[in-house]
Coordinates of C-alpha atoms in Angstrom, one line a residue:
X1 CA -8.1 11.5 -12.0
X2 CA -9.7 11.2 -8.5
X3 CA -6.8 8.9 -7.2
X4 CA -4.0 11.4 -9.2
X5 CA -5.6 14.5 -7.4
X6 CA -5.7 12.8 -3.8
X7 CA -2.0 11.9 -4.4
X8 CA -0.9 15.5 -5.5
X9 CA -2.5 17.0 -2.6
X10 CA -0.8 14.9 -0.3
X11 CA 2.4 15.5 -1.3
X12 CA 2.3 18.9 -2.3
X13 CA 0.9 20.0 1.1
X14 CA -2.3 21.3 0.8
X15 CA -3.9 18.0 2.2
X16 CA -2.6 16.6 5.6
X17 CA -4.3 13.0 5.8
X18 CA -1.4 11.5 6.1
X19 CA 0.0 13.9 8.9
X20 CA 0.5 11.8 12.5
X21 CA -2.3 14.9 14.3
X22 CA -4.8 13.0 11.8
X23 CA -4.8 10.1 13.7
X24 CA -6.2 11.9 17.1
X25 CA -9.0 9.9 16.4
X26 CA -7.4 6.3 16.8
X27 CA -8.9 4.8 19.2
X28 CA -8.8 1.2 19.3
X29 CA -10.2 -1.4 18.7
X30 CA -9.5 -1.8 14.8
X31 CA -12.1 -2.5 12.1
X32 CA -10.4 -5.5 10.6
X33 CA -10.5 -6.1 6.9
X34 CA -8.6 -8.9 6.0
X35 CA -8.4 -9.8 2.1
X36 CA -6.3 -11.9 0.4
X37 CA -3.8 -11.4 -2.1
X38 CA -3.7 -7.8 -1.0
X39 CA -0.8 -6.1 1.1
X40 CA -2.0 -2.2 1.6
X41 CA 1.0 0.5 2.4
X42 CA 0.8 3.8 4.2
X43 CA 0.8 6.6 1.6
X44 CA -1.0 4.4 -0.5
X45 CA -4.9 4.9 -2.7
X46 CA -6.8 1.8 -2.7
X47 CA -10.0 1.8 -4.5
X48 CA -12.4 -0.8 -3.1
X49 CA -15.9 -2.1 -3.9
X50 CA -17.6 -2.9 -0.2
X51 CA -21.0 -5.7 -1.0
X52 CA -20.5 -8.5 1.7
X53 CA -22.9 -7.7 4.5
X54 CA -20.3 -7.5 7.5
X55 CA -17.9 -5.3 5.1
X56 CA -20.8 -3.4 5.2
X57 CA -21.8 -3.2 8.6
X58 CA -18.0 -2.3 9.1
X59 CA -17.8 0.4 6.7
X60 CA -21.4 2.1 8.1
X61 CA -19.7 1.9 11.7
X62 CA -16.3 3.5 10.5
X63 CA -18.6 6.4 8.6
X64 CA -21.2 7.0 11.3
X65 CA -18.5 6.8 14.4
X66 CA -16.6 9.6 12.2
X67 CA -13.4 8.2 12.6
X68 CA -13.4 6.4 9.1
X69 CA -10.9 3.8 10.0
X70 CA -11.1 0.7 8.6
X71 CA -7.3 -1.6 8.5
X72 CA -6.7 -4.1 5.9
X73 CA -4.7 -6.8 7.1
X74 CA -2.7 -10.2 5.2
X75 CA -4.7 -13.5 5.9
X76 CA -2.3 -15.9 6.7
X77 CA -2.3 -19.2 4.7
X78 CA -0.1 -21.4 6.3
X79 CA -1.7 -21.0 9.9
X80 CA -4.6 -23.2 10.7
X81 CA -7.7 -21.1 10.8
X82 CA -9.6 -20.3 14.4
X83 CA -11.8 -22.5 16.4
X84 CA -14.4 -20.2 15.0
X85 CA -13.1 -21.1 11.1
X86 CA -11.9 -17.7 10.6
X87 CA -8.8 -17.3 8.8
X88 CA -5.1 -16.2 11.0
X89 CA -4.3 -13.2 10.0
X90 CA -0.5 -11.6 9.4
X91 CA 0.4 -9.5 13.0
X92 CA 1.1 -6.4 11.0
X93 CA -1.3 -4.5 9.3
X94 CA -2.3 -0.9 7.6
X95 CA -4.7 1.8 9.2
X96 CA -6.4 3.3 6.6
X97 CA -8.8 6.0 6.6
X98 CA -11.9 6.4 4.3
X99 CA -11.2 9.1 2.4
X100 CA -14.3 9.1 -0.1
X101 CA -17.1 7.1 -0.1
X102 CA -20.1 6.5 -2.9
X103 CA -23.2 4.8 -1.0
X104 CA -25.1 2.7 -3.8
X105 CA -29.0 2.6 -3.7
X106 CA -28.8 -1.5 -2.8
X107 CA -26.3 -0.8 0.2
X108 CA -23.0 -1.6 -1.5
X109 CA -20.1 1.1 -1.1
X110 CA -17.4 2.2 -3.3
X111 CA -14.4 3.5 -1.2
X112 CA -11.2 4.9 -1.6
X113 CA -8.8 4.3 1.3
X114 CA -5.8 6.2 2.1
X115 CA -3.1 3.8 4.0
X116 CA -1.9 5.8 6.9
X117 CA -0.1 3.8 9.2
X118 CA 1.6 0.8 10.0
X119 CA 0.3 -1.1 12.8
X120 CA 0.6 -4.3 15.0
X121 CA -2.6 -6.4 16.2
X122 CA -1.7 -7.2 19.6
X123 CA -4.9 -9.0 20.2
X124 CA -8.3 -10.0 18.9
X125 CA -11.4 -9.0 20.2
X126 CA -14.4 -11.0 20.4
X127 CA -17.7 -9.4 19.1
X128 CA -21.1 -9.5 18.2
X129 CA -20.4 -7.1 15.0
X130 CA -20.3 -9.2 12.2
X131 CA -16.4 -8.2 11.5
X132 CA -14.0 -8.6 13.5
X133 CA -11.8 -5.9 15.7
X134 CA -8.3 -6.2 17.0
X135 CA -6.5 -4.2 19.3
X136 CA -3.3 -2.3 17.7
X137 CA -0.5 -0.4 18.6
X138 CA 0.9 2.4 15.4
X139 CA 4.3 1.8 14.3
X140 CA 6.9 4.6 13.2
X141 CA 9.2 4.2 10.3
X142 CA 12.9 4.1 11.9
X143 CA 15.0 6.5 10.5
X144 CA 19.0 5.2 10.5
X145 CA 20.5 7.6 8.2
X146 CA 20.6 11.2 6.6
X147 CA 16.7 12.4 5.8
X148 CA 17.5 11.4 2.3
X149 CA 18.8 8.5 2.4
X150 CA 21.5 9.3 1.2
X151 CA 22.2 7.8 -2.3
X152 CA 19.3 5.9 -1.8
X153 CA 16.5 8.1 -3.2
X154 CA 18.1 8.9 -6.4
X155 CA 18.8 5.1 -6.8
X156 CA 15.3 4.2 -6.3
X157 CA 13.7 6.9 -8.5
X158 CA 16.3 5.4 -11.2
X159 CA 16.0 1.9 -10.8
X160 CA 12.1 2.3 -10.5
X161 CA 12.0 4.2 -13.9
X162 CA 13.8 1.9 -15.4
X163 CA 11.8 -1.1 -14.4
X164 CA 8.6 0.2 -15.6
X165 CA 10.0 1.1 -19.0
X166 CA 11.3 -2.1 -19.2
X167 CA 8.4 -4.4 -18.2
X168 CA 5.9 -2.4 -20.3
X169 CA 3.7 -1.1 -17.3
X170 CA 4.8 2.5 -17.3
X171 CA 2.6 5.4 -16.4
X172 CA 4.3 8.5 -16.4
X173 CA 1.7 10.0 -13.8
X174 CA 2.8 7.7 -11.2
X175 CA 6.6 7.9 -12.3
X176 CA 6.6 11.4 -11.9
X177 CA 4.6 11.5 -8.4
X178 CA 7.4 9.3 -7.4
X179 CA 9.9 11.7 -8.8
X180 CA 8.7 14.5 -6.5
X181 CA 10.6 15.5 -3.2
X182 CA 9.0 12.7 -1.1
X183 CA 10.6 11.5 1.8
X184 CA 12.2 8.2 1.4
X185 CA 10.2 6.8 3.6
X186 CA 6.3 6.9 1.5
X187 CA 9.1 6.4 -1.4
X188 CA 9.8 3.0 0.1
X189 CA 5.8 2.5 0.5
X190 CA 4.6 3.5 -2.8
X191 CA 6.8 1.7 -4.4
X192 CA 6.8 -1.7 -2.9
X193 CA 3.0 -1.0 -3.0
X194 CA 2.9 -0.3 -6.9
X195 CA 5.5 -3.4 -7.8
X196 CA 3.9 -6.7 -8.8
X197 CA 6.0 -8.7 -5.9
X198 CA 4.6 -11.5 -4.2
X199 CA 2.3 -11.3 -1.3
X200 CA 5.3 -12.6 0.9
X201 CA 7.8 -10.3 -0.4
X202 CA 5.3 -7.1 0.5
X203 CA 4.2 -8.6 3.7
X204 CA 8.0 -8.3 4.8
X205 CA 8.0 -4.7 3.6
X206 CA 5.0 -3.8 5.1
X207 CA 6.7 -5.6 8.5
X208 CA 10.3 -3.5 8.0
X209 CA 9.8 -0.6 10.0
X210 CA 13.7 0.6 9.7
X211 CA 13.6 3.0 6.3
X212 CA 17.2 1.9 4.8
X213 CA 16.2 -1.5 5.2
X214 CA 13.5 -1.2 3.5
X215 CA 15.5 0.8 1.0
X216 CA 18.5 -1.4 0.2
X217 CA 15.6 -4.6 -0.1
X218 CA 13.9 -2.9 -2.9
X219 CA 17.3 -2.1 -4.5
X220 CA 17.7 -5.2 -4.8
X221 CA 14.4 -6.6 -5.8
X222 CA 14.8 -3.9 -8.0
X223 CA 18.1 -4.8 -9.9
X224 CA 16.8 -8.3 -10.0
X225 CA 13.6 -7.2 -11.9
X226 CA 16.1 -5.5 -14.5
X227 CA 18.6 -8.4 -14.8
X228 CA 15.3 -10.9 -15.5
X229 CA 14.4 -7.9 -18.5
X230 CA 17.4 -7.0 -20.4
X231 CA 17.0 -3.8 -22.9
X232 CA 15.4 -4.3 -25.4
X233 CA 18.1 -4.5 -28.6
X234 CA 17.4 -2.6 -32.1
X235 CA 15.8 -5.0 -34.4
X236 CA 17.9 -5.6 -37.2
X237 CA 16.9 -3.5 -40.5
X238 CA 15.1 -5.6 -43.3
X239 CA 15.3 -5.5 -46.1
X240 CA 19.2 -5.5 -45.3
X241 CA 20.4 -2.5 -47.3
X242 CA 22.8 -3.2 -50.5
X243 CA 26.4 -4.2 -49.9
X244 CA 28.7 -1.4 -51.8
X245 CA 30.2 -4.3 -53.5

């Protein structure tokens, strides 16, 4: 319910987290959080479970510097690793802010992050924090079209519907937050976010910063999804019923 009321509010406009004034408080370097298998999206919830002791040095310097920024970023498998064994990491990445936090008697956290931005690590710092920091530049979705897209939106919303029906994941809370007037861009976001693609395939979304491009991708990875899961066909009637002969 938490995650369902945080979404509402940001898209109904009584909460403005994900507003570009919230990020007056950027200042870089960024708290890196890298974690595989895991692409994060502006617009996005992510609930996460903080118990490694630099994740939790990082999360007690995002609360106590009061900016709350923490960005999760790809680990990178096919790079060698650092001269200091730590794992390459993808060059863009997703600023997210802390938007509630539960502090547990032993030190652990439970978080929920709100992705706001896209971002580009332009270089990594060298510290004596236990995580590491990387300086970043924000990235603006590119708008190439009409606001709406277009066709686009109404295609998505379709397609998106269908697809859930179809693979037996659906949950009409989140089909019908992504039925609400969002703008094509967090569309985009959520759902490339909410799909079950492939690290690689979300890492390329996360990378596309050009709207239409991003639309027309998941169109397609769309249709394929619905091509690989025809509808489902009435099961014939048994017993047959009796032939009027």
């Amino acid at each position: 319910m938490a995650l369902e009321r945080l979404h509402h509010a940001l898209f109904c406009g009584t909460c403005t987290m994900a507003d570009d004034g919230d990020l007056r408080s950027f200042r870089n370097p960024c708290r890196l959080f890298p974690l595989p298998g895991l692409v994060f999206f502006p617009h996005a919830i992510l609930p996460l479970h903080i118990f490694e002791p630099r994740y939790r040095q990082m999360t007690e310097d995002a609360l106590a510097e009061g900016d709350r920024l923490i960005t999760m970023v790809l680990p990178r498998a096919d790079v060698p690793e650092t001269l200091e064994g730590a794992p390459a990491l993808e060059e863009i990445a997703c600023l997210g802010r802390v938007f509630q936090h539960q502090r547990l008697p032993d030190g652990r956290f439970n978080l929920l992050l709100l992705g706001l931005k896209r971002v580009r690590l332009t270089r990594e710092i060298p510290t004596e924090k236990l995580y590491r920091l990387a300086e970043a530049e924000t990235l603006e979705d590119v708008e190439l079209g009409p606001p709406e897209g277009d066709h686009r939106r109404n295609d998505l919303h379709n397609l998106f519907r269908e697809v859930v029906t179809r693979t037996g994941v659906n949950d009409p809370k989140l089909v019908a937050l992504l039925e609400t007037s969002l703008p094509l861009g967090p569309l985009t976001d959520l759902i490339a976010y909410t799909l079950g693609l492939t690290v690689e395939i979300k890492q390329r979304l996360l990378a596309e910063t050009r709207v239409l491009h991003r639309a027309d991708a998941l169109l397609e990875i769309l249709g394929r999804i619905l091509a690989q899961h025809p509808r489902a066909t009435q099961a014939p009637i048994f017993p047959p019923p009796f032939s009027s002969n």
